[in-house]
Every structure is written in C-alpha cells, then in structure tokens.
Amino acid sequence: MRVGLFIPCYIDQCYPQVGLATLQVLRRCGVEPEYPREQTCCGQPMANSGCVEAAKPVARHFAETFAAYDYVVGPSGSCVSMIRNHYDDLLDDAAEQQRLAGKTFELCEFLVDVLKIDRIEGRFPHRVGLHQSCHGLRELGLARQSELGPTATPQVNKVRTLLQSLEGITLVDLARTDECCGFGGTFAVKEAAVSCLMGRDRIADHQQAGAEVMTAGDMSCLMHLEGLIKRDGAPLRVMHVAEILAGNQP
Amino acid sequence: MSHATAAAEFVADVDRARWHDRALWFVRSKRDKCAQQLPEWEALRERASLVKQHTASRMAEYLEEFERNAVALGAVVHWARDAAEHNAIVYGLLKERGIQRVVKSKSMLTEECGLNPLLESKGLEVVDTDLGEWIVQLRHEHPSHIVMPAIHVKKQEVGELFHEKLGTTAGSTDEKYLVGAARAELRSKFLAGTAGITGVNFAIAETGGFVVCTNEGNADLGASLPALHIASMGIEKLIPRMADLGVFLRLLARSATGQPITTYSSHFHGPKPGGELHIVLVDNGRSKLLANEELRRSLNCIRCGACMNTCPVYRRSGGHSYGVTVPGPIGSVLYPARDMQAHKSLPDACSLCGSCTDVCPVKIPLHHQLLAWRKTLVKAKVTPWHMRAAMSVVGGVMARPWLFRLGGKLGRFALRWSPRWLTYNGLNPWGAQREMPPAAKQTFSKLYDDGIGHGSARMDGIDKDQNKLD
C-alpha cells in the first residue's frame, strides 16, 4: 500500500508540528507514508472564491503529484473535501477526478474506515473540547450532523472515537456541538466582523464547558481561533487532533 | 451597501448581535428536536425534494392544470410576469370595487413585489395582520426574517412602540398585555377591512385549491370576513397532488419553528358563498431560475426560514444586513439571479459551513449554490478585479513548487521580522482582531528532508525539535 502524505500548504509553512504528528500517527498505525516533495496546495482558496481558472493549474498539479499513490492522506477535512467533492470542475478528466476522490482521505477517516482502527495507544490527561470542523463534518461525514434525522449515517463520530480511546482524556460537552468557528477561508477576511464574533462565541462555548485544550481536525479553524485566543489572552490551548493522537502534550 | 459593511454595523453592538443569535439558535434547537423525533425525517426531506423537482420539470403543465381546476371551483386566475404586473392586477381589482382598506396576512411575495408602498401611494390603507409584520409596519421597516418578521425587535422596543402608537402603559413589557392590545386593535381592522390579501403556501394542481399556513389565524380572518380575497402566489408554490401535501405540512412547521404542525393550515377551494376569490400567479424571475440547471432547485424552497435560523452569519448579522426581502442563505441564492451587480456581496456572506444544506427540508444544496454564484460572479467579472487578480497570483504560485517554497520563505521571514505596525495595520483585516498565524522556523518539508522521512529511528530527536517550534 503506497500512501502519499498530503500536508496542506499552510500547515507546511506555519504548523509543521501538525505535519510531523500526522506522520507519527500513521507510522504508529503501521503505515509508512511517502511525502511527495513537489506538493503545494489543493486550490481551495481560489476555488472557494469562485476563481476556477486560477484553481485549475493547482488542481492539475495536485493530481499529478499524487497520481502514483494508492491513498492520499492529509490532516485537514476541508482540503480533503476540496479534492473529493469540488474537483469535478477543476480537472477535465472525469475518470482521473473520480480516482483521486476515491483514494483521498482525512487522517481520522483513514484510520477508522481504511485501517479499521478505533483505539490509539496513549495518554492525554486533559479536558478537551472537540470543535467539529464543518467540511469534515458535513462534506466528509466524519460524524452525524446535529441537523440530520436520527437515521442518517454515519452513527459513529470518527474523530471522537479515536480521541476517546486515549487514556485519561475528558471530552467536554459543548452547548453547540457543530457550530461553525467563522473561519471560512476568505470569509475570515471579507466578513471579518462576523467571522471574529463567530470565533469568539466558539471559544466561549469551549471555555464554559471547562476545556483546557480545543482540538479540531482542521488546523485552519484552529488558526483563526488561536489568533483570537492569543489576542484576547484566553486560557485555552489549541491542538490539532493529530498532535493529541501522536502523544504530544499541551 | 455590501453585506459585510451592514453586518459590521450590526455586529458593532455585540450584545445585540449575541441576543439575536441566541433567539434564533433557540428556534434552530427546537427544530433539531423535532427532526430527531421522526425516524422518517430524512425520507420526508427526500420525498419533498423529489416532488418539487418533479413539479419544476413540468411546471407549465401543472400550472395550467391548477388554473383549470381553480377556475372550475369559481376562482379567477391572473398571470403576472413581474412585480409591476402583480401590483397592477391587485390594485386594479381594488380600484374597480372602490375598496379603500385592505387587510393583509403575511405574504413575502407581496413584500417582494413592493405592494404596500404602491397601494399606500394610491391612498389605500393597508394593514399587515401578522403580529410581527404589523410591528415592522408600525416601525416603518421591512421584515428581517420571512417567518419571524420582527425577530430583530426586542420586547422592550415593542412596549415602547405600542405605548406610542396604541397608548398602552408606558414601560410595559408584559407579552400577554401587549399581544392583547394588538389583538384588539387588529380585530377592528379586520372588521373594517373590505378586501383580504393572503399569500399561498401550497397550491395543489390536482384540486385547484390552496393552503395558507399561519400561527395566528390572521389569514382566515382576513380571507373570510371581506367579500374579496386576493391570493398572491409565486409559481413555485405548486405541488401536483393533494396526497403530496402531508409531506410538506409535516416538514414546514417543524423546520420553521420546531412545531409539529402550524396552528392554522387553512384550505381554500374557490370563493366563499357570495364572495370573490382571485389568484395571482407571479413569475418575477422564477422561470429564469427554472431555466438555470445549477440553481433550479432553489425553486424547491417552501420559505420555512430554517436556513436563516441555522446560518451562523445570519444569526449574528441580522436579516436587514442582506438588504433584500428574503435574507439568509436562500436569499443569497435568489437575489443575484435578479441583479448580479446589486447583490454581488451576498454569496460571500457565507462561511460555507453547509449547515443550511443540512437543515433544508426540501434539500436545496444551498452552500453549493452559493459557491456556484461565486464562480458565476467571477466569470462575469462582477467580482472586484483586485480579488480576481490576487487569486490568479496565488494560483500561479501554487502551481509552481519552487515559487511556493520561495514565497513561503519570504513570507515567513517577513512575518517573523517585521515590526508589529507593519503587520498589524488598517490594510490587514485579519490582524484587526486576531493574531497572525505563527511563522514556523522550519517548514514541514524541510524537517522531512532533514531525515524524519527515513524510518522511525529518528523520531525521538524530532519530538524535541517539534517542541522547539512552539
């Protein structure tokens, strides 16, 4: 099984520890991924702004970079969703697009659905709030959304399953289980006022639940939230799920 | 004014924005409970979506069937291409009969067509009889929500308004007292009204009848007391058969307010004895949507407002920030179809969280449609050139690994060493309220190249490096 490690551009540049943690987790689960050196970005910022023509060469580059792998795994629900759900008008070759979509997985999803792992060895004796990033939740279906009826699939929360298996961890109960953090890519800049209020409300929910650490499957949400936490001096740490699963401590 | 600007003004009063958010979240939570109680919830949504898509695929046929059957029941059917034609038809009917006073039950279509200002300009008295809509009418405002038109108004403000307009006790915020005062006042308007105008929630092609849903019963009074009943409906309100109705009635109230059923679902089949019933079928841009494959499903909309209640942007920015009759996610899909330039900021009033798509009882892929609009606006060059240019540059960089590495290096260097005033200033909307992301000393790819890609033997060393990154 050849697994290509997909480290989104901003993780590469700003949060290398999340990339390392992803690599570590995969290795501990018996997978030795390869990191294709030529990778850059999935094209999401351009595509979500509507700039399809600007996104096309980026998507093409991504598809070529990962063409040789059986699986592509990355620590970002939103980038993975971009490839799986939004590449159809970026790649001209429909067969290529479907092949790529079918083999690209978010980290927790890959562990649970492909490797069939539901337990991770490790200890994390802290109170943790799980921010369910929207694209992972609603576009990849990493958990059942609170909006859907009781029979909707899936019934398992893939991220939570893995976190819960850690020794000593307490997952706190949030008042709003799947509220958006307000990042939304260029939304964070174009609608900065609403974006920041959404972020502060998200942080407040974690604080009232007594979380020490806020985690998510998407570093981009955490980047926005961390920016607010630091500015406000809130007593909360952010850690990507991969970091917690890799055994890092706050 | 762009949505972002209007939203920033609303959000500036942060307590009010949070109060608004909580009020709507309460409704959304009630909706969730309702959805969770029905094992068949997803099946209902699927069925509703299919019925609506089917109807749209044979719109002309079903409209004609509806007209035939409605006429057979004694109604008069009018066709209006746009808002102006709709208003002219309604005004014509009132003028012919010398009617001076009209009671209206909540109709977003007449709001969309600007009927009230037209009738008032002709010297008619128009009273909106839905409590919320009457409140905004008294405030000389527009509704900020399609189901709860006055959701942006606080109880204290209603108390003050009623004190000023109805002479209720100053400072009173007692709901029962205030509603009682409104009831007495509206009752006199009902009795004096000489024509009733209602909207239509569902029109049934098979029978030629239609259903109006209200929680206050105001449509029943408005339609039953006067001799003339005018019902204005968008052509998308059509469903084929009576048997389909139950699906929609079960979805509507649960999605809108978290009630199992709307308090009054009134069926109208032809005029009341001795009365007149006129049905105005309004297009006003709908057939343009019908012709658009990507946006056609927006015609599924049953105007429940669930997308607004769940939208984290709507909840915090208020309905008026959208500057249109139907705000929120569905409005942001509908209005650019009328005028791209005027409503170009609406598809950006969205973090693409996708919650609207999940709550929509008729499965309109709302956030996908908003994304589709962004693409259309870029293609039509309506999106500002600097946005398009910036994205072209980023795309050009990201398609070239060497340029990405170089750009990253320069960016991280600049972020690390720039004085704070250079990074945080008026030109950086990110930094106004947030700290910038950290500029890592080393990229992941550099660390990988430095050896961690070659087996787990070196993992311990990396763990230490990693701590240094903090």
Short mmCIF file of N, CA, C and O in Angstrom, two decimals, chain B residues 222-282:
data_model
loop_
_atom_site.label_atom_id
_atom_site.label_comp_id
_atom_site.label_asym_id
_atom_site.label_seq_id
_atom_site.Cartn_x
_atom_site.Cartn_y
_atom_site.Cartn_z
N GLY B 222 -58.71 37.36 7.65
CA GLY B 222 -58.55 38.29 6.53
C GLY B 222 -59.24 37.80 5.28
O GLY B 222 -59.75 38.59 4.50
N ALA B 223 -59.25 36.48 5.09
CA ALA B 223 -59.84 35.95 3.86
C ALA B 223 -61.33 35.71 4.01
O ALA B 223 -62.06 35.68 3.02
N SER B 224 -61.79 35.55 5.24
CA SER B 224 -63.19 35.16 5.42
C SER B 224 -64.14 36.33 5.65
O SER B 224 -65.29 36.28 5.24
N LEU B 225 -63.65 37.38 6.30
CA LEU B 225 -64.57 38.48 6.61
C LEU B 225 -64.92 39.33 5.39
O LEU B 225 -66.09 39.53 5.10
N PRO B 226 -63.91 39.81 4.62
CA PRO B 226 -64.28 40.64 3.47
C PRO B 226 -64.85 39.80 2.33
O PRO B 226 -64.64 38.58 2.28
N ALA B 227 -65.52 40.46 1.41
CA ALA B 227 -66.11 39.74 0.28
C ALA B 227 -65.06 39.37 -0.76
O ALA B 227 -65.20 38.41 -1.50
N LEU B 228 -63.98 40.16 -0.81
CA LEU B 228 -62.95 39.93 -1.82
C LEU B 228 -61.69 39.33 -1.18
O LEU B 228 -61.13 39.90 -0.24
N HIS B 229 -61.25 38.20 -1.70
CA HIS B 229 -60.00 37.56 -1.26
C HIS B 229 -59.06 37.49 -2.46
O HIS B 229 -59.39 36.90 -3.48
N ILE B 230 -57.91 38.14 -2.31
CA ILE B 230 -56.88 38.05 -3.36
C ILE B 230 -55.74 37.22 -2.79
O ILE B 230 -55.21 37.54 -1.72
N ALA B 231 -55.37 36.17 -3.49
CA ALA B 231 -54.25 35.31 -3.05
C ALA B 231 -53.11 35.46 -4.05
O ALA B 231 -53.28 35.18 -5.24
N SER B 232 -51.96 35.92 -3.56
CA SER B 232 -50.80 36.10 -4.44
C SER B 232 -49.84 34.94 -4.24
O SER B 232 -49.45 34.65 -3.11
N MET B 233 -49.48 34.28 -5.31
CA MET B 233 -48.54 33.16 -5.15
C MET B 233 -47.46 33.15 -6.22
O MET B 233 -47.70 33.42 -7.39
N GLY B 234 -46.24 32.85 -5.77
CA GLY B 234 -45.15 32.60 -6.71
C GLY B 234 -45.44 31.27 -7.38
O GLY B 234 -45.97 30.34 -6.73
N ILE B 235 -45.06 31.12 -8.64
CA ILE B 235 -45.43 29.90 -9.37
C ILE B 235 -44.79 28.65 -8.76
O ILE B 235 -45.27 27.55 -8.96
N GLU B 236 -43.73 28.84 -7.95
CA GLU B 236 -43.05 27.66 -7.38
C GLU B 236 -43.80 27.05 -6.20
O GLU B 236 -43.39 26.04 -5.67
N LYS B 237 -44.91 27.66 -5.81
CA LYS B 237 -45.67 27.14 -4.67
C LYS B 237 -46.50 25.91 -5.02
O LYS B 237 -47.18 25.33 -4.18
N LEU B 238 -46.44 25.54 -6.27
CA LEU B 238 -47.27 24.47 -6.78
C LEU B 238 -46.80 23.09 -6.34
O LEU B 238 -45.60 22.82 -6.30
N ILE B 239 -47.74 22.21 -6.00
CA ILE B 239 -47.43 20.78 -5.85
C ILE B 239 -48.48 20.02 -6.66
O ILE B 239 -49.59 20.52 -6.86
N PRO B 240 -48.14 18.83 -7.15
CA PRO B 240 -49.07 18.17 -8.07
C PRO B 240 -50.37 17.69 -7.43
O PRO B 240 -51.44 17.99 -7.93
N ARG B 241 -50.26 16.93 -6.32
CA ARG B 241 -51.45 16.23 -5.83
C ARG B 241 -51.74 16.55 -4.37
O ARG B 241 -50.86 16.90 -3.61
N MET B 242 -52.97 16.37 -3.99
CA MET B 242 -53.37 16.52 -2.60
C MET B 242 -52.57 15.58 -1.71
O MET B 242 -52.20 15.92 -0.59
N ALA B 243 -52.27 14.39 -2.26
CA ALA B 243 -51.55 13.38 -1.48
C ALA B 243 -50.13 13.84 -1.12
O ALA B 243 -49.52 13.32 -0.20
N ASP B 244 -49.60 14.82 -1.87
CA ASP B 244 -48.24 15.30 -1.58
C ASP B 244 -48.23 16.29 -0.41
O ASP B 244 -47.20 16.55 0.20
N LEU B 245 -49.39 16.87 -0.14
CA LEU B 245 -49.45 17.98 0.81
C LEU B 245 -48.92 17.61 2.20
O LEU B 245 -48.20 18.38 2.82
N GLY B 246 -49.31 16.41 2.66
CA GLY B 246 -48.92 15.99 4.00
C GLY B 246 -47.42 16.02 4.22
O GLY B 246 -46.94 16.39 5.29
N VAL B 247 -46.68 15.65 3.19
CA VAL B 247 -45.21 15.65 3.29
C VAL B 247 -44.72 17.06 3.64
O VAL B 247 -43.91 17.25 4.55
N PHE B 248 -45.30 18.04 2.94
CA PHE B 248 -44.83 19.41 3.13
C PHE B 248 -45.33 20.02 4.43
O PHE B 248 -44.61 20.76 5.09
N LEU B 249 -46.56 19.70 4.80
CA LEU B 249 -47.08 20.26 6.05
C LEU B 249 -46.31 19.70 7.25
O LEU B 249 -46.12 20.39 8.25
N ARG B 250 -45.86 18.46 7.13
CA ARG B 250 -45.08 17.88 8.23
C ARG B 250 -43.71 18.53 8.32
O ARG B 250 -43.15 18.68 9.41
N LEU B 251 -43.17 18.88 7.16
CA LEU B 251 -41.82 19.47 7.15
C LEU B 251 -41.83 20.95 7.51
O LEU B 251 -40.92 21.44 8.19
N LEU B 252 -42.86 21.66 7.06
CA LEU B 252 -42.85 23.13 7.14
C LEU B 252 -42.74 23.65 8.58
O LEU B 252 -41.80 24.36 8.92
N ALA B 253 -43.69 23.27 9.42
CA ALA B 253 -43.72 23.84 10.76
C ALA B 253 -42.53 23.36 11.59
O ALA B 253 -41.95 24.11 12.36
N ARG B 254 -42.19 22.09 11.41
CA ARG B 254 -41.05 21.56 12.16
C ARG B 254 -39.78 22.31 11.79
O ARG B 254 -38.96 22.64 12.65
N SER B 255 -39.61 22.59 10.50
CA SER B 255 -38.39 23.27 10.06
C SER B 255 -38.41 24.75 10.45
O SER B 255 -37.38 25.32 10.78
N ALA B 256 -39.60 25.34 10.41
CA ALA B 256 -39.69 26.78 10.61
C ALA B 256 -39.55 27.18 12.07
O ALA B 256 -38.77 28.06 12.42
N THR B 257 -40.34 26.54 12.92
CA THR B 257 -40.39 26.98 14.32
C THR B 257 -40.25 25.83 15.31
O THR B 257 -40.34 26.04 16.51
N GLY B 258 -40.07 24.62 14.79
CA GLY B 258 -39.97 23.49 15.69
C GLY B 258 -41.31 23.07 16.26
O GLY B 258 -41.38 22.49 17.34
N GLN B 259 -42.39 23.37 15.55
CA GLN B 259 -43.72 22.91 15.97
C GLN B 259 -44.06 21.67 15.16
O GLN B 259 -43.69 21.58 13.99
N PRO B 260 -44.84 20.74 15.73
CA PRO B 260 -45.25 19.57 14.94
C PRO B 260 -46.12 19.96 13.75
O PRO B 260 -46.05 19.35 12.69
N ILE B 261 -46.93 20.98 13.93
CA ILE B 261 -47.80 21.40 12.83
C ILE B 261 -48.09 22.90 12.99
O ILE B 261 -48.12 23.38 14.11
N THR B 262 -48.30 23.59 11.90
CA THR B 262 -48.66 25.00 12.00
C THR B 262 -50.04 25.08 12.65
O THR B 262 -50.89 24.21 12.42
N THR B 263 -50.27 26.13 13.43
CA THR B 263 -51.54 26.22 14.16
C THR B 263 -52.74 26.22 13.21
O THR B 263 -53.72 25.52 13.44
N TYR B 264 -52.67 27.02 12.17
CA TYR B 264 -53.77 27.05 11.19
C TYR B 264 -53.23 26.73 9.80
O TYR B 264 -52.43 27.49 9.26
N SER B 265 -53.66 25.60 9.25
CA SER B 265 -53.36 25.31 7.84
C SER B 265 -54.70 25.38 7.13
O SER B 265 -55.49 24.44 7.16
N SER B 266 -55.00 26.54 6.55
CA SER B 266 -56.34 26.77 6.02
C SER B 266 -56.40 26.46 4.54
O SER B 266 -55.58 26.93 3.76
N HIS B 267 -57.38 25.66 4.18
CA HIS B 267 -57.55 25.25 2.78
C HIS B 267 -58.60 26.15 2.12
O HIS B 267 -59.65 26.39 2.69
N PHE B 268 -58.29 26.61 0.95
CA PHE B 268 -59.25 27.42 0.21
C PHE B 268 -59.56 26.74 -1.12
O PHE B 268 -58.64 26.49 -1.92
N HIS B 269 -60.80 26.42 -1.31
CA HIS B 269 -61.23 25.81 -2.58
C HIS B 269 -62.33 26.68 -3.16
O HIS B 269 -63.50 26.51 -2.83
N GLY B 270 -61.94 27.62 -3.98
CA GLY B 270 -62.94 28.52 -4.57
C GLY B 270 -63.38 29.58 -3.58
O GLY B 270 -63.02 29.54 -2.40
N PRO B 271 -64.16 30.56 -4.08
CA PRO B 271 -64.59 31.67 -3.22
C PRO B 271 -65.63 31.22 -2.19
O PRO B 271 -66.28 30.20 -2.37
N LYS B 272 -65.74 32.01 -1.11
CA LYS B 272 -66.81 31.72 -0.15
C LYS B 272 -68.14 32.11 -0.79
O LYS B 272 -68.17 32.92 -1.74
N PRO B 273 -69.22 31.56 -0.32
CA PRO B 273 -70.53 31.87 -0.93
C PRO B 273 -70.75 33.39 -0.98
O PRO B 273 -70.57 34.07 0.02
N GLY B 274 -71.05 33.87 -2.15
CA GLY B 274 -71.31 35.29 -2.31
C GLY B 274 -70.06 36.15 -2.41
O GLY B 274 -70.14 37.36 -2.59
N GLY B 275 -68.90 35.52 -2.29
CA GLY B 275 -67.65 36.28 -2.33
C GLY B 275 -66.89 36.07 -3.63
O GLY B 275 -67.36 35.37 -4.54
N GLU B 276 -65.75 36.71 -3.71
CA GLU B 276 -64.90 36.58 -4.89
C GLU B 276 -63.51 36.10 -4.47
O GLU B 276 -62.98 36.57 -3.46
N LEU B 277 -62.93 35.20 -5.25
CA LEU B 277 -61.55 34.76 -5.00
C LEU B 277 -60.72 34.97 -6.25
O LEU B 277 -61.06 34.46 -7.32
N HIS B 278 -59.66 35.76 -6.11
CA HIS B 278 -58.74 35.98 -7.23
C HIS B 278 -57.36 35.45 -6.86
O HIS B 278 -56.85 35.75 -5.77
N ILE B 279 -56.80 34.65 -7.75
CA ILE B 279 -55.47 34.09 -7.50
C ILE B 279 -54.51 34.71 -8.53
O ILE B 279 -54.77 34.66 -9.73
N VAL B 280 -53.45 35.32 -8.02
CA VAL B 280 -52.47 35.93 -8.93
C VAL B 280 -51.22 35.06 -8.95
O VAL B 280 -50.56 34.87 -7.92
N LEU B 281 -50.92 34.49 -10.11
CA LEU B 281 -49.73 33.64 -10.27
C LEU B 281 -48.57 34.52 -10.75
O LEU B 281 -48.66 35.15 -11.80
N VAL B 282 -47.52 34.57 -9.94
CA VAL B 282 -46.45 35.53 -10.21
C VAL B 282 -45.16 34.80 -10.61
O VAL B 282 -44.74 33.85 -9.93
#
